[in-house]
Amino acid sequence: MGFPGTWMTESESVVYRVVPKCACSTIGQIMYYSDQGEFFDGDIHDATGGMHKWALEASQGPITKNVQSHKSYAFTCVRNPYTRILSSFFDKICGIQRNGKRYRGNLVPTLIQKYGIEVGGDDGKQEFDQIRSFRRFLLFTRDTIRWRRPMDPDIHWSGMSGHVSTFIVNGGSYDNIFWTEKFNVGMQSVLDNIDSRHSLDLSQIPRFNESEGHGPKRAHPVEDYFDDLSMHLVYEIYKRDFDLFKYDFEDPSNKMPIGEIDLDEVHAKLGD
């Protein structure tokens, strides 16, 4: 299995387990800068040099050796399940991707046909009932995660716990898991614990939100998208995420965590 979704600086100063839709573009750019002294020109997901990534064959040996011996500081970042699934919907389902096409080819036509979802027309910019379509997307999400149909769950809406756990199960351990909602505090705590070739001021760096502008803008407050049934579905899908990463299931309008993440608990419960 190895360490899918794991990135590491070339200097091996730090190791990061990517969790999609949790500030991964910004984190990747910060790691790149800390070694190279400049940001990657483009989407950091497209970078094939300047940083180790598990997806690059030559990086797999160094990453495995480092992680299994816990040579470097290791961390990841998580996000409120309510805002994460909403972001996935607007970016991946309604949005046009950076290659100018719909995400995953026939995925959106399948959703339109089988679940009655609207996505804002061919360019994702037209008016449509966002709340109704999102709630139907939630049914699809549940079907993919629970029954793996009409397709396997996608990394952008599969549970964060699943991403976080592969790192632990295969012999890694985390020194830090922080929240997207308290990004500067969390990322600074990582930088304070590593030796960077190039220092940077988090208050001055741009936000590298690669999904920004892909799709329609969210027209309503977060809580409007989740009625009682939607909340039930979200809890069914993401119960472990709410519990382990201390988010408020009862109140979709509260994106902030309501407790402290217990790293021992995360390792114990996700290490099976």
PDB file of C-alpha atoms in Angstrom:
ATOM      1  CA  MET A   1       0.000   0.000   0.000  1.00  0.00           C
ATOM      2  CA  GLY A   2       2.767   2.442   0.852  1.00  0.00           C
ATOM      3  CA  PHE A   3       1.991   6.081   1.580  1.00  0.00           C
ATOM      4  CA  PRO A   4      -0.457   7.430  -1.022  1.00  0.00           C
ATOM      5  CA  GLY A   5      -1.102  11.162  -0.852  1.00  0.00           C
ATOM      6  CA  THR A   6       2.118  11.832   1.037  1.00  0.00           C
ATOM      7  CA  TRP A   7       4.376  14.774   0.149  1.00  0.00           C
ATOM      8  CA  MET A   8       7.812  15.540   1.577  1.00  0.00           C
ATOM      9  CA  THR A   9      10.245  18.401   1.074  1.00  0.00           C
ATOM     10  CA  GLU A  10      13.411  17.533  -0.845  1.00  0.00           C
ATOM     11  CA  SER A  11      15.451  18.418   2.229  1.00  0.00           C
ATOM     12  CA  GLU A  12      13.256  16.002   4.221  1.00  0.00           C
ATOM     13  CA  SER A  13      12.511  18.754   6.722  1.00  0.00           C
ATOM     14  CA  VAL A  14       8.821  17.803   6.899  1.00  0.00           C
ATOM     15  CA  VAL A  15       6.302  15.174   5.745  1.00  0.00           C
ATOM     16  CA  TYR A  16       2.654  15.964   4.925  1.00  0.00           C
ATOM     17  CA  ARG A  17      -0.282  13.628   4.316  1.00  0.00           C
ATOM     18  CA  VAL A  18      -2.548  15.402   1.817  1.00  0.00           C
ATOM     19  CA  VAL A  19      -6.268  15.481   2.648  1.00  0.00           C
ATOM     20  CA  PRO A  20      -8.184  16.817  -0.375  1.00  0.00           C
ATOM     21  CA  LYS A  21     -10.232  20.000   0.127  1.00  0.00           C
ATOM     22  CA  CYS A  22      -8.232  20.915   3.257  1.00  0.00           C
ATOM     23  CA  ALA A  23      -5.909  23.749   2.149  1.00  0.00           C
ATOM     24  CA  CYS A  24      -3.611  21.265   0.407  1.00  0.00           C
ATOM     25  CA  SER A  25      -2.656  23.715  -2.383  1.00  0.00           C
ATOM     26  CA  THR A  26      -1.501  26.324   0.133  1.00  0.00           C
ATOM     27  CA  ILE A  27       0.322  23.769   2.301  1.00  0.00           C
ATOM     28  CA  GLY A  28       2.103  22.315  -0.735  1.00  0.00           C
ATOM     29  CA  GLN A  29       3.246  25.762  -1.832  1.00  0.00           C
ATOM     30  CA  ILE A  30       4.545  26.574   1.654  1.00  0.00           C
ATOM     31  CA  MET A  31       6.535  23.322   1.698  1.00  0.00           C
ATOM     32  CA  TYR A  32       7.889  24.070  -1.778  1.00  0.00           C
ATOM     33  CA  TYR A  33       8.888  27.600  -0.767  1.00  0.00           C
ATOM     34  CA  SER A  34      10.540  26.455   2.459  1.00  0.00           C
ATOM     35  CA  ASP A  35      13.005  24.436   0.357  1.00  0.00           C
ATOM     36  CA  GLN A  36      13.218  26.363  -2.924  1.00  0.00           C
ATOM     37  CA  GLY A  37      12.841  29.995  -1.809  1.00  0.00           C
ATOM     38  CA  GLU A  38      10.032  30.607  -4.303  1.00  0.00           C
ATOM     39  CA  PHE A  39       6.508  29.379  -4.939  1.00  0.00           C
ATOM     40  CA  PHE A  40       5.814  26.869  -7.686  1.00  0.00           C
ATOM     41  CA  ASP A  41       4.570  28.631 -10.816  1.00  0.00           C
ATOM     42  CA  GLY A  42       1.213  26.930 -11.320  1.00  0.00           C
ATOM     43  CA  ASP A  43      -0.908  24.434  -9.416  1.00  0.00           C
ATOM     44  CA  ILE A  44       1.329  22.646  -6.917  1.00  0.00           C
ATOM     45  CA  HIS A  45      -0.513  19.411  -7.733  1.00  0.00           C
ATOM     46  CA  ASP A  46       1.111  19.574 -11.180  1.00  0.00           C
ATOM     47  CA  ALA A  47       4.669  19.921  -9.853  1.00  0.00           C
ATOM     48  CA  THR A  48       6.874  16.957 -10.727  1.00  0.00           C
ATOM     49  CA  GLY A  49      10.069  18.349  -9.209  1.00  0.00           C
ATOM     50  CA  GLY A  50      11.244  20.394  -6.248  1.00  0.00           C
ATOM     51  CA  MET A  51       9.343  18.191  -3.806  1.00  0.00           C
ATOM     52  CA  HIS A  52       8.860  14.484  -3.121  1.00  0.00           C
ATOM     53  CA  LYS A  53       5.399  13.085  -3.821  1.00  0.00           C
ATOM     54  CA  TRP A  54       4.263   9.492  -3.450  1.00  0.00           C
ATOM     55  CA  ALA A  55       2.796   9.638  -6.982  1.00  0.00           C
ATOM     56  CA  LEU A  56       6.324  10.111  -8.358  1.00  0.00           C
ATOM     57  CA  GLU A  57       8.059   6.736  -8.495  1.00  0.00           C
ATOM     58  CA  ALA A  58      11.482   8.103  -7.580  1.00  0.00           C
ATOM     59  CA  SER A  59      10.019   9.614  -4.396  1.00  0.00           C
ATOM     60  CA  GLN A  60       8.532   6.407  -3.015  1.00  0.00           C
ATOM     61  CA  GLY A  61      11.778   5.031  -1.597  1.00  0.00           C
ATOM     62  CA  PRO A  62      12.790   8.210   0.252  1.00  0.00           C
ATOM     63  CA  ILE A  63       9.253   8.752   1.588  1.00  0.00           C
ATOM     64  CA  THR A  64       8.926   5.155   2.831  1.00  0.00           C
ATOM     65  CA  LYS A  65      12.317   5.225   4.542  1.00  0.00           C
ATOM     66  CA  ASN A  66      11.620   8.573   6.189  1.00  0.00           C
ATOM     67  CA  VAL A  67       8.084   7.851   7.373  1.00  0.00           C
ATOM     68  CA  GLN A  68       8.741   4.378   8.735  1.00  0.00           C
ATOM     69  CA  SER A  69      11.704   5.624  10.786  1.00  0.00           C
ATOM     70  CA  HIS A  70       9.802   8.814  11.736  1.00  0.00           C
ATOM     71  CA  LYS A  71      12.852  10.785  10.687  1.00  0.00           C
ATOM     72  CA  SER A  72      10.983  14.051  10.074  1.00  0.00           C
ATOM     73  CA  TYR A  73       8.124  16.020  11.582  1.00  0.00           C
ATOM     74  CA  ALA A  74       4.860  14.697  10.089  1.00  0.00           C
ATOM     75  CA  PHE A  75       1.514  16.482   9.917  1.00  0.00           C
ATOM     76  CA  THR A  76      -1.810  16.784   8.168  1.00  0.00           C
ATOM     77  CA  CYS A  77      -4.720  19.248   8.076  1.00  0.00           C
ATOM     78  CA  VAL A  78      -8.486  18.650   8.358  1.00  0.00           C
ATOM     79  CA  ARG A  79     -11.669  20.631   7.761  1.00  0.00           C
ATOM     80  CA  ASN A  80     -15.269  20.803   8.918  1.00  0.00           C
ATOM     81  CA  PRO A  81     -17.168  17.988   7.115  1.00  0.00           C
ATOM     82  CA  TYR A  82     -20.113  20.284   6.299  1.00  0.00           C
ATOM     83  CA  THR A  83     -18.027  22.913   4.503  1.00  0.00           C
ATOM     84  CA  ARG A  84     -15.764  20.279   2.930  1.00  0.00           C
ATOM     85  CA  ILE A  85     -18.598  18.392   1.213  1.00  0.00           C
ATOM     86  CA  LEU A  86     -20.161  21.687   0.078  1.00  0.00           C
ATOM     87  CA  SER A  87     -16.836  22.773  -1.387  1.00  0.00           C
ATOM     88  CA  SER A  88     -16.505  19.444  -3.208  1.00  0.00           C
ATOM     89  CA  PHE A  89     -19.945  19.926  -4.746  1.00  0.00           C
ATOM     90  CA  PHE A  90     -19.329  23.434  -6.047  1.00  0.00           C
ATOM     91  CA  ASP A  91     -15.789  22.736  -7.225  1.00  0.00           C
ATOM     92  CA  LYS A  92     -15.919  19.196  -8.597  1.00  0.00           C
ATOM     93  CA  ILE A  93     -19.557  18.763  -9.621  1.00  0.00           C
ATOM     94  CA  CYS A  94     -20.671  22.259 -10.676  1.00  0.00           C
ATOM     95  CA  GLY A  95     -17.281  23.610 -11.727  1.00  0.00           C
ATOM     96  CA  ILE A  96     -15.257  23.462 -14.908  1.00  0.00           C
ATOM     97  CA  GLN A  97     -11.805  22.068 -14.090  1.00  0.00           C
ATOM     98  CA  ARG A  98      -8.500  23.670 -14.980  1.00  0.00           C
ATOM     99  CA  ASN A  99      -8.267  21.528 -18.130  1.00  0.00           C
ATOM    100  CA  GLY A 100     -11.464  23.211 -19.369  1.00  0.00           C
ATOM    101  CA  LYS A 101     -13.559  20.068 -18.921  1.00  0.00           C
ATOM    102  CA  ARG A 102     -15.950  18.591 -16.406  1.00  0.00           C
ATOM    103  CA  TYR A 103     -14.468  16.594 -13.542  1.00  0.00           C
ATOM    104  CA  ARG A 104     -14.032  12.886 -14.310  1.00  0.00           C
ATOM    105  CA  GLY A 105     -15.630  12.914 -17.749  1.00  0.00           C
ATOM    106  CA  ASN A 106     -19.051  11.250 -17.556  1.00  0.00           C
ATOM    107  CA  LEU A 107     -19.506  11.763 -13.801  1.00  0.00           C
ATOM    108  CA  VAL A 108     -21.660  14.889 -14.073  1.00  0.00           C
ATOM    109  CA  PRO A 109     -23.903  13.537 -16.880  1.00  0.00           C
ATOM    110  CA  THR A 110     -24.422  10.421 -14.731  1.00  0.00           C
ATOM    111  CA  LEU A 111     -25.455  12.585 -11.763  1.00  0.00           C
ATOM    112  CA  ILE A 112     -27.826  14.630 -13.900  1.00  0.00           C
ATOM    113  CA  GLN A 113     -29.438  11.482 -15.284  1.00  0.00           C
ATOM    114  CA  LYS A 114     -29.562   9.267 -12.182  1.00  0.00           C
ATOM    115  CA  TYR A 115     -29.993  11.810  -9.375  1.00  0.00           C
ATOM    116  CA  GLY A 116     -31.675  14.742 -11.115  1.00  0.00           C
ATOM    117  CA  ILE A 117     -28.894  17.150 -10.201  1.00  0.00           C
ATOM    118  CA  GLU A 118     -28.500  20.549 -11.875  1.00  0.00           C
ATOM    119  CA  VAL A 119     -25.045  22.135 -12.180  1.00  0.00           C
ATOM    120  CA  GLY A 120     -25.591  25.616 -13.600  1.00  0.00           C
ATOM    121  CA  GLY A 121     -25.495  24.802 -17.304  1.00  0.00           C
ATOM    122  CA  ASP A 122     -22.513  24.025 -19.525  1.00  0.00           C
ATOM    123  CA  ASP A 123     -20.304  26.690 -17.947  1.00  0.00           C
ATOM    124  CA  GLY A 124     -21.492  26.270 -14.348  1.00  0.00           C
ATOM    125  CA  LYS A 125     -22.506  29.933 -14.224  1.00  0.00           C
ATOM    126  CA  GLN A 126     -26.287  29.784 -14.712  1.00  0.00           C
ATOM    127  CA  GLU A 127     -28.870  30.057 -11.948  1.00  0.00           C
ATOM    128  CA  PHE A 128     -30.168  26.783 -10.481  1.00  0.00           C
ATOM    129  CA  ASP A 129     -31.608  25.454  -7.237  1.00  0.00           C
ATOM    130  CA  GLN A 130     -28.339  24.921  -5.381  1.00  0.00           C
ATOM    131  CA  ILE A 131     -29.925  23.528  -2.223  1.00  0.00           C
ATOM    132  CA  ARG A 132     -32.010  20.894  -3.993  1.00  0.00           C
ATOM    133  CA  SER A 133     -29.126  19.774  -6.198  1.00  0.00           C
ATOM    134  CA  PHE A 134     -26.666  19.648  -3.323  1.00  0.00           C
ATOM    135  CA  ARG A 135     -29.005  17.461  -1.250  1.00  0.00           C
ATOM    136  CA  ARG A 136     -29.293  15.068  -4.174  1.00  0.00           C
ATOM    137  CA  PHE A 137     -25.506  15.058  -4.478  1.00  0.00           C
ATOM    138  CA  LEU A 138     -25.382  14.008  -0.811  1.00  0.00           C
ATOM    139  CA  LEU A 139     -27.439  10.920  -1.667  1.00  0.00           C
ATOM    140  CA  PHE A 140     -24.956  10.100  -4.420  1.00  0.00           C
ATOM    141  CA  THR A 141     -22.049  10.638  -2.000  1.00  0.00           C
ATOM    142  CA  ARG A 142     -23.630   8.247   0.512  1.00  0.00           C
ATOM    143  CA  ASP A 143     -24.210   5.648  -2.235  1.00  0.00           C
ATOM    144  CA  THR A 144     -20.567   5.792  -3.366  1.00  0.00           C
ATOM    145  CA  ILE A 145     -19.207   5.510   0.174  1.00  0.00           C
ATOM    146  CA  ARG A 146     -21.633   2.919   1.521  1.00  0.00           C
ATOM    147  CA  TRP A 147     -22.231   0.713  -1.514  1.00  0.00           C
ATOM    148  CA  ARG A 148     -19.494   1.853  -3.928  1.00  0.00           C
ATOM    149  CA  ARG A 149     -22.088   2.544  -6.591  1.00  0.00           C
ATOM    150  CA  PRO A 150     -22.603   3.954  -9.134  1.00  0.00           C
ATOM    151  CA  MET A 151     -18.804   4.339  -8.639  1.00  0.00           C
ATOM    152  CA  ASP A 152     -16.123   4.114  -5.962  1.00  0.00           C
ATOM    153  CA  PRO A 153     -15.983   7.129  -3.626  1.00  0.00           C
ATOM    154  CA  ASP A 154     -13.854   9.988  -4.887  1.00  0.00           C
ATOM    155  CA  ILE A 155     -10.916  11.289  -2.833  1.00  0.00           C
ATOM    156  CA  HIS A 156     -12.535  14.740  -2.601  1.00  0.00           C
ATOM    157  CA  TRP A 157     -15.577  13.501  -0.710  1.00  0.00           C
ATOM    158  CA  SER A 158     -14.408  10.281   0.933  1.00  0.00           C
ATOM    159  CA  GLY A 159     -13.956  10.695   4.685  1.00  0.00           C
ATOM    160  CA  MET A 160     -10.891  12.498   5.997  1.00  0.00           C
ATOM    161  CA  SER A 161     -10.325   9.666   8.470  1.00  0.00           C
ATOM    162  CA  GLY A 162      -9.679   7.290   5.588  1.00  0.00           C
ATOM    163  CA  HIS A 163      -6.971   9.541   4.149  1.00  0.00           C
ATOM    164  CA  VAL A 164      -5.401  10.134   7.544  1.00  0.00           C
ATOM    165  CA  SER A 165      -5.465   6.432   8.455  1.00  0.00           C
ATOM    166  CA  THR A 166      -3.433   5.039   5.530  1.00  0.00           C
ATOM    167  CA  PHE A 167      -0.400   6.919   6.828  1.00  0.00           C
ATOM    168  CA  ILE A 168      -0.785   5.326  10.283  1.00  0.00           C
ATOM    169  CA  VAL A 169      -1.694   1.811   9.139  1.00  0.00           C
ATOM    170  CA  ASN A 170       1.438   1.588   7.006  1.00  0.00           C
ATOM    171  CA  GLY A 171       3.811   2.620   9.752  1.00  0.00           C
ATOM    172  CA  GLY A 172       3.661   6.400  10.004  1.00  0.00           C
ATOM    173  CA  SER A 173       2.725   8.611  12.918  1.00  0.00           C
ATOM    174  CA  TYR A 174       1.676  12.242  13.121  1.00  0.00           C
ATOM    175  CA  ASP A 175       3.266  14.951  15.209  1.00  0.00           C
ATOM    176  CA  ASN A 176       0.518  17.443  14.393  1.00  0.00           C
ATOM    177  CA  ILE A 177      -3.018  17.524  12.974  1.00  0.00           C
ATOM    178  CA  PHE A 178      -4.460  21.017  12.685  1.00  0.00           C
ATOM    179  CA  TRP A 179      -7.643  22.612  11.387  1.00  0.00           C
ATOM    180  CA  THR A 180      -8.110  24.511   8.138  1.00  0.00           C
ATOM    181  CA  GLU A 181     -10.306  26.887  10.143  1.00  0.00           C
ATOM    182  CA  LYS A 182      -7.293  27.902  12.267  1.00  0.00           C
ATOM    183  CA  PHE A 183      -4.829  27.651   9.421  1.00  0.00           C
ATOM    184  CA  ASN A 184      -2.214  30.247  10.339  1.00  0.00           C
ATOM    185  CA  VAL A 185      -1.953  29.036  13.922  1.00  0.00           C
ATOM    186  CA  GLY A 186      -1.695  25.400  12.848  1.00  0.00           C
ATOM    187  CA  MET A 187       0.727  25.948   9.985  1.00  0.00           C
ATOM    188  CA  GLN A 188       2.919  28.164  12.180  1.00  0.00           C
ATOM    189  CA  SER A 189       3.114  25.362  14.741  1.00  0.00           C
ATOM    190  CA  VAL A 190       4.492  23.125  11.974  1.00  0.00           C
ATOM    191  CA  LEU A 191       7.026  25.720  10.793  1.00  0.00           C
ATOM    192  CA  ASP A 192       8.171  26.288  14.387  1.00  0.00           C
ATOM    193  CA  ASN A 193       9.111  22.611  14.618  1.00  0.00           C
ATOM    194  CA  ILE A 194      11.129  22.231  11.412  1.00  0.00           C
ATOM    195  CA  ASP A 195      14.333  23.642   9.980  1.00  0.00           C
ATOM    196  CA  SER A 196      13.441  25.455   6.759  1.00  0.00           C
ATOM    197  CA  ARG A 197      16.009  26.598   4.222  1.00  0.00           C
ATOM    198  CA  HIS A 198      13.840  29.663   3.579  1.00  0.00           C
ATOM    199  CA  SER A 199      11.605  31.277   6.181  1.00  0.00           C
ATOM    200  CA  LEU A 200       8.297  32.885   5.300  1.00  0.00           C
ATOM    201  CA  ASP A 201       5.683  35.031   6.993  1.00  0.00           C
ATOM    202  CA  LEU A 202       2.316  33.264   6.903  1.00  0.00           C
ATOM    203  CA  SER A 203       0.446  36.551   7.192  1.00  0.00           C
ATOM    204  CA  GLN A 204       1.995  37.693   3.913  1.00  0.00           C
ATOM    205  CA  ILE A 205       1.592  34.653   1.677  1.00  0.00           C
ATOM    206  CA  PRO A 206      -1.209  34.380  -0.880  1.00  0.00           C
ATOM    207  CA  ARG A 207      -3.916  31.756  -0.492  1.00  0.00           C
ATOM    208  CA  PHE A 208      -3.484  29.186  -3.227  1.00  0.00           C
ATOM    209  CA  ASN A 209      -7.104  28.154  -3.588  1.00  0.00           C
ATOM    210  CA  GLU A 210      -6.930  26.228  -6.842  1.00  0.00           C
ATOM    211  CA  SER A 211     -10.668  25.486  -6.824  1.00  0.00           C
ATOM    212  CA  GLU A 212     -11.645  29.169  -6.560  1.00  0.00           C
ATOM    213  CA  GLY A 213     -13.621  30.299  -9.589  1.00  0.00           C
ATOM    214  CA  HIS A 214     -14.161  26.803 -10.984  1.00  0.00           C
ATOM    215  CA  GLY A 215     -17.878  26.835 -10.353  1.00  0.00           C
ATOM    216  CA  PRO A 216     -20.829  28.905  -9.186  1.00  0.00           C
ATOM    217  CA  LYS A 217     -20.598  30.916  -5.990  1.00  0.00           C
ATOM    218  CA  ARG A 218     -22.405  29.521  -2.969  1.00  0.00           C
ATOM    219  CA  ALA A 219     -25.652  31.494  -2.815  1.00  0.00           C
ATOM    220  CA  HIS A 220     -26.736  30.660   0.750  1.00  0.00           C
ATOM    221  CA  PRO A 221     -25.251  30.256   4.236  1.00  0.00           C
ATOM    222  CA  VAL A 222     -23.822  26.799   4.918  1.00  0.00           C
ATOM    223  CA  GLU A 223     -26.643  25.806   7.268  1.00  0.00           C
ATOM    224  CA  ASP A 224     -29.326  26.394   4.602  1.00  0.00           C
ATOM    225  CA  TYR A 225     -28.067  23.429   2.600  1.00  0.00           C
ATOM    226  CA  PHE A 226     -28.586  20.974   5.449  1.00  0.00           C
ATOM    227  CA  ASP A 227     -32.076  20.049   6.610  1.00  0.00           C
ATOM    228  CA  ASP A 228     -32.676  17.267   9.136  1.00  0.00           C
ATOM    229  CA  LEU A 229     -32.310  14.497   6.540  1.00  0.00           C
ATOM    230  CA  SER A 230     -29.151  16.033   5.061  1.00  0.00           C
ATOM    231  CA  MET A 231     -27.599  16.275   8.510  1.00  0.00           C
ATOM    232  CA  HIS A 232     -28.454  12.637   9.131  1.00  0.00           C
ATOM    233  CA  LEU A 233     -26.757  11.652   5.865  1.00  0.00           C
ATOM    234  CA  VAL A 234     -23.685  13.745   6.641  1.00  0.00           C
ATOM    235  CA  TYR A 235     -23.370  12.131  10.063  1.00  0.00           C
ATOM    236  CA  GLU A 236     -23.803   8.656   8.565  1.00  0.00           C
ATOM    237  CA  ILE A 237     -20.991   9.387   6.094  1.00  0.00           C
ATOM    238  CA  TYR A 238     -18.608  11.397   8.284  1.00  0.00           C
ATOM    239  CA  LYS A 239     -19.249  10.277  11.875  1.00  0.00           C
ATOM    240  CA  ARG A 240     -15.558   9.413  12.460  1.00  0.00           C
ATOM    241  CA  ASP A 241     -14.467  12.773  11.092  1.00  0.00           C
ATOM    242  CA  PHE A 242     -16.761  14.704  13.442  1.00  0.00           C
ATOM    243  CA  ASP A 243     -15.710  12.591  16.434  1.00  0.00           C
ATOM    244  CA  LEU A 244     -11.937  12.435  15.893  1.00  0.00           C
ATOM    245  CA  PHE A 245     -11.370  15.966  14.646  1.00  0.00           C
ATOM    246  CA  LYS A 246     -13.792  17.574  17.122  1.00  0.00           C
ATOM    247  CA  TYR A 247     -16.279  19.287  14.843  1.00  0.00           C
ATOM    248  CA  ASP A 248     -19.842  20.268  15.740  1.00  0.00           C
ATOM    249  CA  PHE A 249     -22.326  17.913  14.065  1.00  0.00           C
ATOM    250  CA  GLU A 250     -25.319  19.556  15.765  1.00  0.00           C
ATOM    251  CA  ASP A 251     -24.784  22.993  14.171  1.00  0.00           C
ATOM    252  CA  PRO A 252     -23.845  23.223  10.470  1.00  0.00           C
ATOM    253  CA  SER A 253     -23.435  26.993  10.859  1.00  0.00           C
ATOM    254  CA  ASN A 254     -20.542  26.483  13.293  1.00  0.00           C
ATOM    255  CA  LYS A 255     -17.497  25.626  11.204  1.00  0.00           C
ATOM    256  CA  MET A 256     -15.092  25.917  14.137  1.00  0.00           C
ATOM    257  CA  PRO A 257     -13.910  22.894  16.157  1.00  0.00           C
ATOM    258  CA  ILE A 258     -15.414  22.383  19.601  1.00  0.00           C
ATOM    259  CA  GLY A 259     -12.568  20.440  21.254  1.00  0.00           C
ATOM    260  CA  GLU A 260      -8.891  19.597  20.926  1.00  0.00           C
ATOM    261  CA  ILE A 261      -7.679  16.827  18.626  1.00  0.00           C
ATOM    262  CA  ASP A 262      -6.216  13.961  20.661  1.00  0.00           C
ATOM    263  CA  LEU A 263      -3.339  12.525  18.611  1.00  0.00           C
ATOM    264  CA  ASP A 264      -3.212   9.365  20.747  1.00  0.00           C
ATOM    265  CA  GLU A 265      -6.899   8.763  20.082  1.00  0.00           C
ATOM    266  CA  VAL A 266      -6.421   9.328  16.334  1.00  0.00           C
ATOM    267  CA  HIS A 267      -3.514   6.859  16.180  1.00  0.00           C
ATOM    268  CA  ALA A 268      -5.382   4.273  18.254  1.00  0.00           C
ATOM    269  CA  LYS A 269      -8.663   4.448  16.347  1.00  0.00           C
ATOM    270  CA  LEU A 270      -7.234   4.816  12.826  1.00  0.00           C
ATOM    271  CA  GLY A 271      -4.312   2.425  13.241  1.00  0.00           C
ATOM    272  CA  ASP A 272      -6.333  -0.799  13.043  1.00  0.00           C
TER     273      ASP A 272
END
